[in-house]
């Protein structure tokens, strides 16, 4: 079975844990978009591993892990990740593949990402990893792909052309000295040497796997509302984070995908700027951030926290074709007196039951809440749904009804054992 895993909110839903669980059941795990703006920590065999680019499925013996063409790759970060795995005794050779068509993040992308944030009044709060500028170059057709890095002549001509134009922009617009061709050229040729054994036509490999009836897990990064088209634009990332991105970003046809599983937190979080209708007031925000350890895995930035927004997640279900939802971090809601779920918004006397895309409406929308009593016992010990406190079951049952989607997994702690499977 070929399954796509997507975040149903603004990222950081806990996809890492779900991917780790599902990776055991498939043959291939593939990233299809984003880059090292993503990050998750996996604890296995008492060791901690931090992944930004390589699918964490690499920790499971025999699994083939791929970086699809839709991903943007910072070779420096990738090589560090490879070396860290090697040091930890994880053998990746023959099991790790990078698409020859994936675009490469260059130093000017990283610097431009950071400079744009300081120059503009409307800051996005990016991760500063060069993601947006790299995708922008892809779209304006001056990007450099993995396959280009492998051909020194092609790489030289493209880089020369790019630097001619970019260095002028850096100097004139950003008062930045620009970049030396020789330095980047040499550095990236070294990267190419280090990575060449992993680069191949991943789209052919995956289609061959489909023909052989192998199982593939398409690992989404970020979340639906960071999608370049359907997210809270412009406060989004620069890729297609929704399920459709899985086919664009890997070259596997949509008709070959069997199922989309959505991952949502039992509440909501967001990193960076942008509207967030159900955001908690400051004191409660701080309390819940500490309770849920809501700090970014990539940048360490504090995440903004709020109530579960059913309007958003309902839209996610529709956009991604989610047939099953995993609800994560239910335990963080333990011991709260009351719990709220947003079921609509109000703005200027008008009610909205669907997600409003008008920036003014979304920025000022007042949530309409369904308030439910909390539970004062811990959910972490529950192994079965029936062992959950009654009010926790009521909460989940309400979510299921309002979203009209089956909840198939509930996470009540960070370890694999702290997961309730409903099927
Ligand atoms: P960028 O992807 O670095 O360009 O950042 C754009 C927006 O997406 C910012 O608000 C980031 O905080 C957010 N973002 C990017 N990656 C992640 C992620 O993995 N989790 C949560 N937010 C993210």
CSV table of C-alpha atoms and ligand atoms in Angstrom, one decimal:
chain,number,residue,atom,x,y,z
A,1,UNK,CA,0.0,0.0,0.0
A,2,UNK,CA,1.3,3.5,-0.8
A,3,UNK,CA,0.5,6.0,1.9
A,4,UNK,CA,1.0,9.7,2.2
A,5,UNK,CA,1.4,11.3,5.6
A,6,UNK,CA,0.5,14.9,5.9
A,7,UNK,CA,0.4,17.5,8.6
A,8,UNK,CA,-3.1,18.8,9.0
A,9,UNK,CA,-2.2,22.1,10.7
A,10,UNK,CA,0.9,24.4,10.6
A,11,UNK,CA,3.5,21.7,10.9
A,12,UNK,CA,5.1,20.1,14.0
A,13,UNK,CA,2.0,17.9,14.5
A,14,UNK,CA,4.2,15.0,15.5
A,15,UNK,CA,4.5,13.4,12.1
A,16,UNK,CA,8.0,12.1,13.1
A,17,UNK,CA,6.5,9.6,15.5
A,18,UNK,CA,3.8,8.5,13.1
A,19,UNK,CA,6.4,8.1,10.3
A,20,UNK,CA,8.6,6.1,12.6
A,21,UNK,CA,5.7,3.7,13.4
A,22,UNK,CA,4.6,3.4,9.8
A,23,UNK,CA,8.1,3.1,8.4
A,24,UNK,CA,8.3,-0.4,9.9
A,25,UNK,CA,5.5,-1.6,7.7
A,26,UNK,CA,6.7,-0.3,4.3
A,27,UNK,CA,9.7,-0.9,2.0
A,28,UNK,CA,10.4,2.6,0.9
A,29,UNK,CA,10.2,6.0,2.6
A,30,UNK,CA,10.4,9.2,0.6
A,31,UNK,CA,10.5,12.9,1.3
A,32,UNK,CA,8.7,14.8,-1.4
A,33,UNK,CA,9.0,18.6,-0.5
A,34,UNK,CA,10.7,21.1,1.8
A,35,UNK,CA,14.2,20.9,3.0
A,36,UNK,CA,16.1,21.3,6.2
A,37,UNK,CA,13.5,23.7,7.4
A,38,UNK,CA,11.9,20.5,8.7
A,39,UNK,CA,13.4,18.7,11.6
A,40,UNK,CA,12.5,15.9,14.0
A,41,UNK,CA,14.2,14.0,16.8
A,42,UNK,CA,13.9,10.3,17.0
A,43,UNK,CA,15.1,8.3,20.0
A,44,UNK,CA,16.1,4.7,19.1
A,45,UNK,CA,18.1,2.2,21.1
A,46,UNK,CA,18.8,4.9,23.8
A,47,UNK,CA,20.4,7.2,21.2
A,48,UNK,CA,19.0,10.5,20.0
A,49,UNK,CA,19.0,11.2,16.2
A,50,UNK,CA,18.0,14.6,14.7
A,51,UNK,CA,16.8,14.4,11.1
A,52,UNK,CA,16.3,17.4,8.8
A,53,UNK,CA,16.6,15.7,5.4
A,54,UNK,CA,17.1,12.0,5.5
A,55,UNK,CA,13.8,10.1,6.3
A,56,UNK,CA,14.1,8.7,9.8
A,57,UNK,CA,13.0,5.3,8.4
A,58,UNK,CA,16.8,4.9,7.7
A,59,UNK,CA,17.0,3.7,11.3
A,60,UNK,CA,15.0,0.6,10.4
A,61,UNK,CA,17.1,-2.1,8.8
A,62,UNK,CA,16.5,-2.9,5.1
A,63,UNK,CA,14.3,0.2,4.4
A,64,UNK,CA,15.1,2.3,1.4
A,65,UNK,CA,15.0,6.0,2.0
A,66,UNK,CA,14.8,8.6,-0.7
A,67,UNK,CA,14.9,12.3,-1.2
A,68,UNK,CA,12.5,13.1,-4.0
A,69,UNK,CA,12.8,15.7,-6.7
A,70,UNK,CA,10.5,18.1,-4.9
A,71,UNK,CA,12.9,18.5,-2.0
A,72,UNK,CA,15.5,21.3,-1.8
A,73,UNK,CA,18.8,20.0,-0.5
A,74,UNK,CA,21.5,21.8,1.4
A,75,UNK,CA,24.4,19.4,0.7
A,76,UNK,CA,26.4,20.7,3.8
A,77,UNK,CA,23.5,19.7,6.1
A,78,UNK,CA,22.9,16.4,4.3
A,79,UNK,CA,26.5,15.3,4.5
A,80,UNK,CA,26.6,16.1,8.2
A,81,UNK,CA,23.5,14.0,8.6
A,82,UNK,CA,25.1,11.1,6.6
A,83,UNK,CA,28.3,11.3,8.7
A,84,UNK,CA,26.4,11.4,12.0
A,85,UNK,CA,24.6,8.2,10.9
A,86,UNK,CA,27.8,6.5,9.9
A,87,UNK,CA,29.4,7.4,13.2
A,88,UNK,CA,26.4,5.9,15.0
A,89,UNK,CA,27.0,2.7,13.1
A,90,UNK,CA,24.0,3.0,10.8
A,91,UNK,CA,24.8,1.6,7.3
A,92,UNK,CA,23.1,3.7,4.7
A,93,UNK,CA,24.9,2.7,1.5
A,94,UNK,CA,22.5,1.1,-1.0
A,95,UNK,CA,19.6,2.2,1.2
A,96,UNK,CA,19.7,6.0,0.7
A,97,UNK,CA,19.0,7.7,-2.6
A,98,UNK,CA,18.8,11.4,-3.7
A,99,UNK,CA,16.9,12.4,-6.8
A,100,UNK,CA,19.1,13.8,-9.5
A,101,UNK,CA,16.4,16.3,-10.1
A,102,UNK,CA,16.3,17.7,-6.6
A,103,UNK,CA,17.4,21.4,-6.4
A,104,UNK,CA,20.4,22.4,-4.4
A,105,UNK,CA,20.6,25.2,-1.8
A,106,UNK,CA,23.5,27.4,-2.3
A,107,UNK,CA,25.1,30.0,0.1
A,108,UNK,CA,23.4,32.9,-1.7
A,109,UNK,CA,20.0,31.3,-1.0
A,110,UNK,CA,20.6,31.1,2.8
A,111,UNK,CA,21.9,34.7,2.9
A,112,UNK,CA,19.1,36.1,0.8
A,113,UNK,CA,16.5,34.3,3.0
A,114,UNK,CA,18.0,36.1,6.0
A,115,UNK,CA,18.5,39.5,4.3
A,116,UNK,CA,14.9,39.6,2.9
A,117,UNK,CA,13.6,39.1,6.4
A,118,UNK,CA,15.4,42.1,7.7
A,119,UNK,CA,14.6,44.3,4.7
A,120,UNK,CA,10.8,43.8,4.6
A,121,UNK,CA,8.2,45.2,6.9
A,122,UNK,CA,6.1,42.1,6.5
A,123,UNK,CA,8.4,39.4,8.0
A,124,UNK,CA,7.5,35.8,7.4
A,125,UNK,CA,9.6,34.4,10.2
A,126,UNK,CA,11.3,31.9,8.0
A,127,UNK,CA,13.8,29.3,9.3
A,128,UNK,CA,16.5,31.2,7.4
A,129,UNK,CA,17.7,28.0,5.7
A,130,UNK,CA,17.4,29.3,2.1
A,131,UNK,CA,14.3,27.3,1.3
A,132,UNK,CA,12.2,30.1,-0.3
A,133,UNK,CA,15.1,31.5,-2.5
A,134,UNK,CA,16.0,28.0,-3.7
A,135,UNK,CA,12.4,27.3,-4.8
A,136,UNK,CA,12.2,30.7,-6.3
A,137,UNK,CA,15.3,29.9,-8.5
A,138,UNK,CA,13.7,26.6,-9.5
A,139,UNK,CA,10.6,28.4,-10.7
A,140,UNK,CA,12.4,31.2,-12.5
A,141,UNK,CA,14.6,28.5,-14.0
A,142,UNK,CA,18.0,29.3,-12.8
A,143,UNK,CA,18.2,26.6,-10.1
A,144,UNK,CA,21.0,24.1,-9.9
A,145,UNK,CA,20.0,20.5,-9.5
A,146,UNK,CA,21.9,17.5,-8.2
A,147,UNK,CA,22.5,16.3,-11.7
A,148,UNK,CA,24.1,19.6,-12.6
A,149,UNK,CA,26.5,19.3,-9.6
A,150,UNK,CA,27.7,16.0,-11.1
A,151,UNK,CA,28.7,17.7,-14.3
A,152,UNK,CA,31.5,20.3,-13.5
A,153,UNK,CA,31.1,22.0,-16.9
A,154,UNK,CA,27.3,22.5,-16.6
A,155,UNK,CA,27.6,23.5,-12.9
A,156,UNK,CA,30.3,26.1,-13.8
A,157,UNK,CA,28.3,27.7,-16.5
A,158,UNK,CA,25.1,27.9,-14.4
A,159,UNK,CA,26.9,29.2,-11.3
A,160,UNK,CA,28.8,31.8,-13.3
A,161,UNK,CA,25.6,33.1,-14.9
A,162,UNK,CA,23.8,33.1,-11.6
A,163,UNK,CA,26.5,34.9,-9.7
A,164,UNK,CA,26.8,37.6,-12.4
A,165,UNK,CA,23.2,38.6,-11.8
A,166,UNK,CA,22.9,37.7,-8.1
A,167,UNK,CA,26.1,39.5,-7.0
A,168,UNK,CA,24.8,42.7,-8.5
A,169,UNK,CA,21.5,42.4,-6.6
A,170,UNK,CA,23.3,41.6,-3.4
A,171,UNK,CA,25.5,44.7,-3.7
A,172,UNK,CA,22.8,47.1,-5.0
A,173,UNK,CA,19.8,46.1,-3.0
A,174,UNK,CA,21.3,44.5,0.1
A,175,UNK,CA,24.7,46.2,0.5
A,176,UNK,CA,26.2,42.8,0.7
A,177,UNK,CA,29.6,42.1,-0.9
A,178,UNK,CA,28.4,39.1,-2.9
A,179,UNK,CA,29.9,35.6,-3.4
A,180,UNK,CA,33.1,34.3,-4.9
A,181,UNK,CA,32.7,31.9,-7.8
A,182,UNK,CA,35.8,29.9,-7.0
A,183,UNK,CA,34.9,29.3,-3.4
A,184,UNK,CA,31.4,28.1,-4.1
A,185,UNK,CA,32.5,26.1,-7.1
A,186,UNK,CA,35.2,24.2,-5.2
A,187,UNK,CA,33.1,23.7,-2.1
A,188,UNK,CA,30.1,22.3,-4.1
A,189,UNK,CA,32.3,20.0,-6.3
A,190,UNK,CA,33.5,18.5,-3.1
A,191,UNK,CA,29.9,18.0,-2.0
A,192,UNK,CA,29.1,16.4,-5.3
A,193,UNK,CA,31.9,13.9,-4.8
A,194,UNK,CA,30.7,13.0,-1.4
A,195,UNK,CA,27.1,12.6,-2.6
A,196,UNK,CA,27.5,11.1,-6.1
A,197,UNK,CA,27.0,7.5,-4.9
A,198,UNK,CA,23.6,8.4,-3.6
A,199,UNK,CA,22.3,10.4,-6.6
A,200,UNK,CA,20.0,8.6,-9.0
A,201,UNK,CA,16.7,8.9,-10.8
A,202,UNK,CA,14.6,8.3,-7.8
A,203,UNK,CA,11.3,8.6,-9.8
A,204,UNK,CA,12.4,5.5,-11.8
A,205,UNK,CA,13.3,3.6,-8.7
A,206,UNK,CA,10.0,4.4,-7.1
A,207,UNK,CA,7.9,3.5,-10.1
A,208,UNK,CA,9.8,0.3,-10.3
A,209,UNK,CA,8.9,-0.3,-6.7
A,210,UNK,CA,5.3,0.4,-7.4
A,211,UNK,CA,5.3,-2.2,-10.3
A,212,UNK,CA,6.8,-4.7,-7.9
A,213,UNK,CA,4.0,-4.1,-5.4
A,214,UNK,CA,6.4,-2.7,-2.8
A,215,UNK,CA,4.9,-0.4,-0.1
A,216,UNK,CA,5.9,3.3,-0.1
A,217,UNK,CA,5.5,5.9,2.6
A,218,UNK,CA,5.5,9.5,1.3
A,219,UNK,CA,6.7,11.6,4.2
A,220,UNK,CA,5.2,15.1,4.1
A,221,UNK,CA,7.1,17.9,5.9
A,222,UNK,CA,5.6,21.1,7.4
A,223,UNK,CA,1.7,21.2,7.3
A,224,UNK,CA,-1.3,21.9,5.2
A,225,UNK,CA,-1.5,25.6,6.2
A,226,UNK,CA,2.1,26.2,5.3
A,227,UNK,CA,1.3,25.0,1.7
A,228,UNK,CA,2.3,27.6,-1.0
A,229,UNK,CA,-1.2,27.5,-2.5
A,230,UNK,CA,-3.6,26.6,0.3
A,231,UNK,CA,-1.7,27.9,3.4
A,232,UNK,CA,-2.1,31.2,5.1
A,233,UNK,CA,-0.2,33.0,2.4
A,234,UNK,CA,2.3,34.7,2.5
A,235,UNK,CA,3.1,33.2,5.9
A,236,UNK,CA,3.8,29.8,4.4
A,237,UNK,CA,6.7,27.8,3.2
A,238,UNK,CA,7.6,27.6,-0.5
A,239,UNK,CA,6.5,24.1,-1.4
A,240,UNK,CA,3.3,22.0,-1.9
A,241,UNK,CA,3.0,20.5,1.6
A,242,UNK,CA,-0.4,19.0,0.8
A,243,UNK,CA,-0.9,15.4,-0.4
A,244,UNK,CA,-0.7,16.5,-4.1
A,245,UNK,CA,2.9,17.4,-3.5
A,246,UNK,CA,3.7,13.7,-3.0
A,247,UNK,CA,3.2,13.1,-6.7
A,248,UNK,CA,4.8,16.2,-8.0
A,249,UNK,CA,7.7,15.8,-5.7
A,250,UNK,CA,8.4,12.1,-6.5
A,251,UNK,CA,7.2,11.4,-10.0
A,252,UNK,CA,4.7,8.7,-8.8
A,253,UNK,CA,1.3,9.2,-10.4
A,254,UNK,CA,-1.7,10.1,-8.1
A,255,UNK,CA,-3.5,6.9,-9.3
A,256,UNK,CA,-0.8,4.9,-7.5
A,257,UNK,CA,-1.5,6.4,-4.1
A,258,UNK,CA,-3.8,4.4,-1.9
A,259,UNK,CA,-4.3,6.4,1.2
A,260,UNK,CA,-3.6,9.7,2.9
A,261,UNK,CA,-3.2,9.8,6.7
A,262,UNK,CA,-3.5,13.2,8.3
A,263,UNK,CA,-1.6,14.1,11.5
A,264,UNK,CA,-3.0,16.7,13.9
A,265,UNK,CA,-2.1,17.8,17.4
A,266,UNK,CA,-4.9,17.7,20.0
A,267,UNK,CA,-4.4,21.5,20.0
A,268,UNK,CA,-2.7,23.8,17.6
A,269,UNK,CA,0.8,25.3,17.3
A,270,UNK,CA,2.4,27.6,14.8
A,271,UNK,CA,6.1,28.8,14.4
A,272,UNK,CA,6.8,32.1,12.8
A,273,UNK,CA,4.5,35.0,11.9
A,274,UNK,CA,0.9,35.0,10.5
A,275,UNK,CA,-2.7,34.8,11.6
A,276,UNK,CA,-3.7,32.3,14.2
A,277,UNK,CA,-7.3,32.7,15.3
A,278,UNK,CA,-7.3,30.2,18.2
A,279,UNK,CA,-4.0,31.4,19.7
A,280,UNK,CA,-4.0,31.3,23.5
A,281,UNK,CA,-3.7,34.5,25.5
A,282,UNK,CA,0.0,35.1,26.6
A,283,UNK,CA,0.0,33.6,30.1
A,284,UNK,CA,-1.8,30.4,29.1
A,285,UNK,CA,0.3,30.3,25.9
A,286,UNK,CA,3.5,30.2,28.0
A,287,UNK,CA,2.0,27.5,30.3
A,288,UNK,CA,1.0,25.3,27.5
A,289,UNK,CA,4.2,25.8,25.6
A,290,UNK,CA,6.2,24.5,28.5
A,291,UNK,CA,3.7,21.7,29.2
A,292,UNK,CA,4.0,20.5,25.6
A,293,UNK,CA,7.6,21.4,25.2
A,294,UNK,CA,6.7,23.4,22.1
A,295,UNK,CA,10.0,24.7,20.8
A,296,UNK,CA,11.1,24.3,17.2
A,297,UNK,CA,13.3,21.2,16.4
A,298,UNK,CA,15.2,23.2,13.7
A,299,UNK,CA,15.5,26.7,15.1
A,300,UNK,CA,14.6,26.2,18.8
A,301,UNK,CA,12.1,29.0,18.4
A,302,UNK,CA,9.1,29.0,20.8
A,303,UNK,CA,6.0,27.8,19.1
A,304,UNK,CA,2.8,29.7,19.5
A,305,UNK,CA,0.0,27.6,21.0
A,306,UNK,CA,-3.8,27.6,20.7
A,307,UNK,CA,-7.0,25.5,20.8
A,308,UNK,CA,-7.8,22.9,18.2
A,309,UNK,CA,-9.2,24.6,15.2
A,310,UNK,CA,-11.7,22.2,13.6
A,311,UNK,CA,-12.4,24.6,10.7
A,312,UNK,CA,-8.8,24.4,9.7
A,313,UNK,CA,-8.5,20.6,10.1
A,314,UNK,CA,-11.8,20.1,8.2
A,315,UNK,CA,-10.3,22.0,5.3
A,316,UNK,CA,-7.2,19.9,5.5
A,317,UNK,CA,-9.3,16.7,5.3
A,318,UNK,CA,-10.8,18.0,2.1
A,319,UNK,CA,-7.6,19.3,0.6
A,320,UNK,CA,-5.6,16.2,1.2
A,321,UNK,CA,-8.2,13.5,0.9
A,322,UNK,CA,-7.5,12.4,4.5
A,323,UNK,CA,-9.4,9.2,5.3
A,324,UNK,CA,-7.7,8.7,8.7
A,325,UNK,CA,-6.5,11.0,11.3
A,326,UNK,CA,-3.8,10.5,14.0
A,327,UNK,CA,-4.3,12.8,17.0
A,328,UNK,CA,-1.1,13.6,18.7
A,329,UNK,CA,-0.1,14.9,22.2
A,330,UNK,CA,-3.5,14.3,23.8
A,331,UNK,CA,-1.7,14.0,27.1
A,332,UNK,CA,-0.7,17.7,27.0
A,333,UNK,CA,-4.4,18.5,27.5
A,334,UNK,CA,-4.5,16.4,30.7
A,335,UNK,CA,-5.6,18.2,33.9
A,336,UNK,CA,-7.2,21.2,32.1
A,337,UNK,CA,-10.4,22.4,33.6
A,338,UNK,CA,-12.0,23.2,30.2
A,339,UNK,CA,-11.1,22.5,26.7
A,340,UNK,CA,-12.2,24.5,23.6
A,341,UNK,CA,-12.6,23.5,20.0
A,342,UNK,CA,-13.1,26.1,17.3
A,343,UNK,CA,-16.0,25.3,15.1
A,344,UNK,CA,-16.4,28.6,13.2
A,345,UNK,CA,-15.4,32.2,13.1
A,346,UNK,CA,-17.1,35.5,13.5
A,347,UNK,CA,-16.0,38.7,11.8
A,348,UNK,CA,-18.0,42.0,11.5
A,349,UNK,CA,-21.2,40.2,12.5
A,350,UNK,CA,-20.8,37.5,9.8
A,351,UNK,CA,-20.3,33.8,10.7
A,352,UNK,CA,-17.8,31.7,8.8
A,353,UNK,CA,-18.0,27.9,8.9
A,354,UNK,CA,-15.3,27.5,6.3
A,355,UNK,CA,-11.7,28.6,6.4
A,356,UNK,CA,-11.6,32.3,5.3
A,357,UNK,CA,-8.8,33.1,2.9
A,358,UNK,CA,-9.2,36.8,3.0
A,359,UNK,CA,-6.2,38.0,5.0
A,360,UNK,CA,-8.2,40.7,6.8
A,361,UNK,CA,-10.9,38.3,7.9
A,362,UNK,CA,-8.5,35.6,9.0
A,363,UNK,CA,-6.4,38.1,10.9
A,364,UNK,CA,-9.3,39.4,12.9
A,365,UNK,CA,-11.6,36.4,13.0
A,366,UNK,CA,-13.0,35.6,16.4
A,367,UNK,CA,-13.3,31.9,17.0
A,368,UNK,CA,-16.7,30.3,17.8
A,369,UNK,CA,-15.9,27.7,20.5
A,370,UNK,CA,-17.5,24.5,21.6
A,371,UNK,CA,-16.4,24.3,25.3
A,372,UNK,CA,-16.0,20.9,26.9
A,373,UNK,CA,-15.0,19.8,30.4
A,374,UNK,CA,-11.4,18.6,30.7
A,375,UNK,CA,-10.3,15.4,32.5
A,376,UNK,CA,-8.2,15.4,35.7
A,377,UNK,CA,-6.6,12.0,35.2
A,378,UNK,CA,-3.6,11.1,33.1
A,379,UNK,CA,-4.0,9.7,29.6
A,380,UNK,CA,-0.4,8.5,29.3
A,381,UNK,CA,-1.0,5.1,30.8
A,382,UNK,CA,-3.9,4.2,28.5
A,383,UNK,CA,-3.1,1.4,26.1
A,384,UNK,CA,-6.6,1.1,24.7
A,385,UNK,CA,-9.3,3.7,23.8
A,386,UNK,CA,-11.6,2.4,26.5
A,387,UNK,CA,-9.0,3.1,29.2
A,388,UNK,CA,-9.0,6.9,28.4
A,389,UNK,CA,-10.9,9.2,30.8
A,390,UNK,CA,-14.5,9.6,29.8
A,391,UNK,CA,-14.1,13.3,29.0
A,392,UNK,CA,-11.0,12.6,26.8
A,393,UNK,CA,-13.2,10.1,24.9
A,394,UNK,CA,-15.9,12.8,24.6
A,395,UNK,CA,-13.4,15.2,23.2
A,396,UNK,CA,-12.1,12.8,20.6
A,397,UNK,CA,-15.6,11.7,19.7
A,398,UNK,CA,-16.6,15.3,19.2
A,399,UNK,CA,-13.5,15.9,17.0
A,400,UNK,CA,-14.4,12.8,14.9
A,401,UNK,CA,-18.0,14.0,14.4
A,402,UNK,CA,-17.2,17.6,13.6
A,403,UNK,CA,-14.4,16.6,11.2
A,404,UNK,CA,-16.4,13.7,9.8
A,405,UNK,CA,-13.2,11.6,9.7
A,406,UNK,CA,-12.1,8.5,11.4
A,407,UNK,CA,-9.5,8.9,14.2
A,408,UNK,CA,-7.3,5.8,13.8
A,409,UNK,CA,-4.4,6.6,16.2
A,410,UNK,CA,-4.1,8.6,19.4
A,411,UNK,CA,-0.7,9.5,20.8
A,412,UNK,CA,-0.5,10.0,24.6
A,413,UNK,CA,3.3,10.4,25.0
A,414,UNK,CA,6.5,10.6,23.0
A,415,UNK,CA,7.4,6.9,23.0
A,416,UNK,CA,6.2,4.4,20.6
A,417,UNK,CA,4.4,2.5,23.3
A,418,UNK,CA,2.3,5.5,24.3
A,419,UNK,CA,0.1,5.1,21.2
A,420,UNK,CA,-3.5,3.9,21.0
A,421,UNK,CA,-4.4,2.2,17.8
A,422,UNK,CA,-8.1,2.1,17.0
A,423,UNK,CA,-8.0,-0.4,14.2
B,1,LIG,P1,10.7,28.6,5.5
B,1,LIG,O1,10.1,27.3,5.1
B,1,LIG,O2,12.0,28.6,6.2
B,1,LIG,O3,10.7,29.5,4.3
B,1,LIG,O4,9.7,29.3,6.5
B,1,LIG,C1,8.4,29.7,6.2
B,1,LIG,C2,7.4,29.5,7.3
B,1,LIG,O5,7.2,28.1,7.5
B,1,LIG,C3,7.8,30.1,8.6
B,1,LIG,O6,6.7,30.5,9.3
B,1,LIG,C4,8.4,28.9,9.3
B,1,LIG,O7,8.4,29.0,10.7
B,1,LIG,C5,7.5,27.8,8.8
B,1,LIG,N1,8.1,26.4,8.8
B,1,LIG,C6,9.0,26.0,8.0
B,1,LIG,N2,9.3,24.7,8.3
B,1,LIG,C7,8.6,24.4,9.3
B,1,LIG,C8,8.4,23.1,10.1
B,1,LIG,O8,9.0,22.1,9.8
B,1,LIG,N3,7.5,23.2,11.1
B,1,LIG,C9,6.8,24.3,11.4
B,1,LIG,N4,6.9,25.5,10.7
B,1,LIG,C10,7.8,25.5,9.7
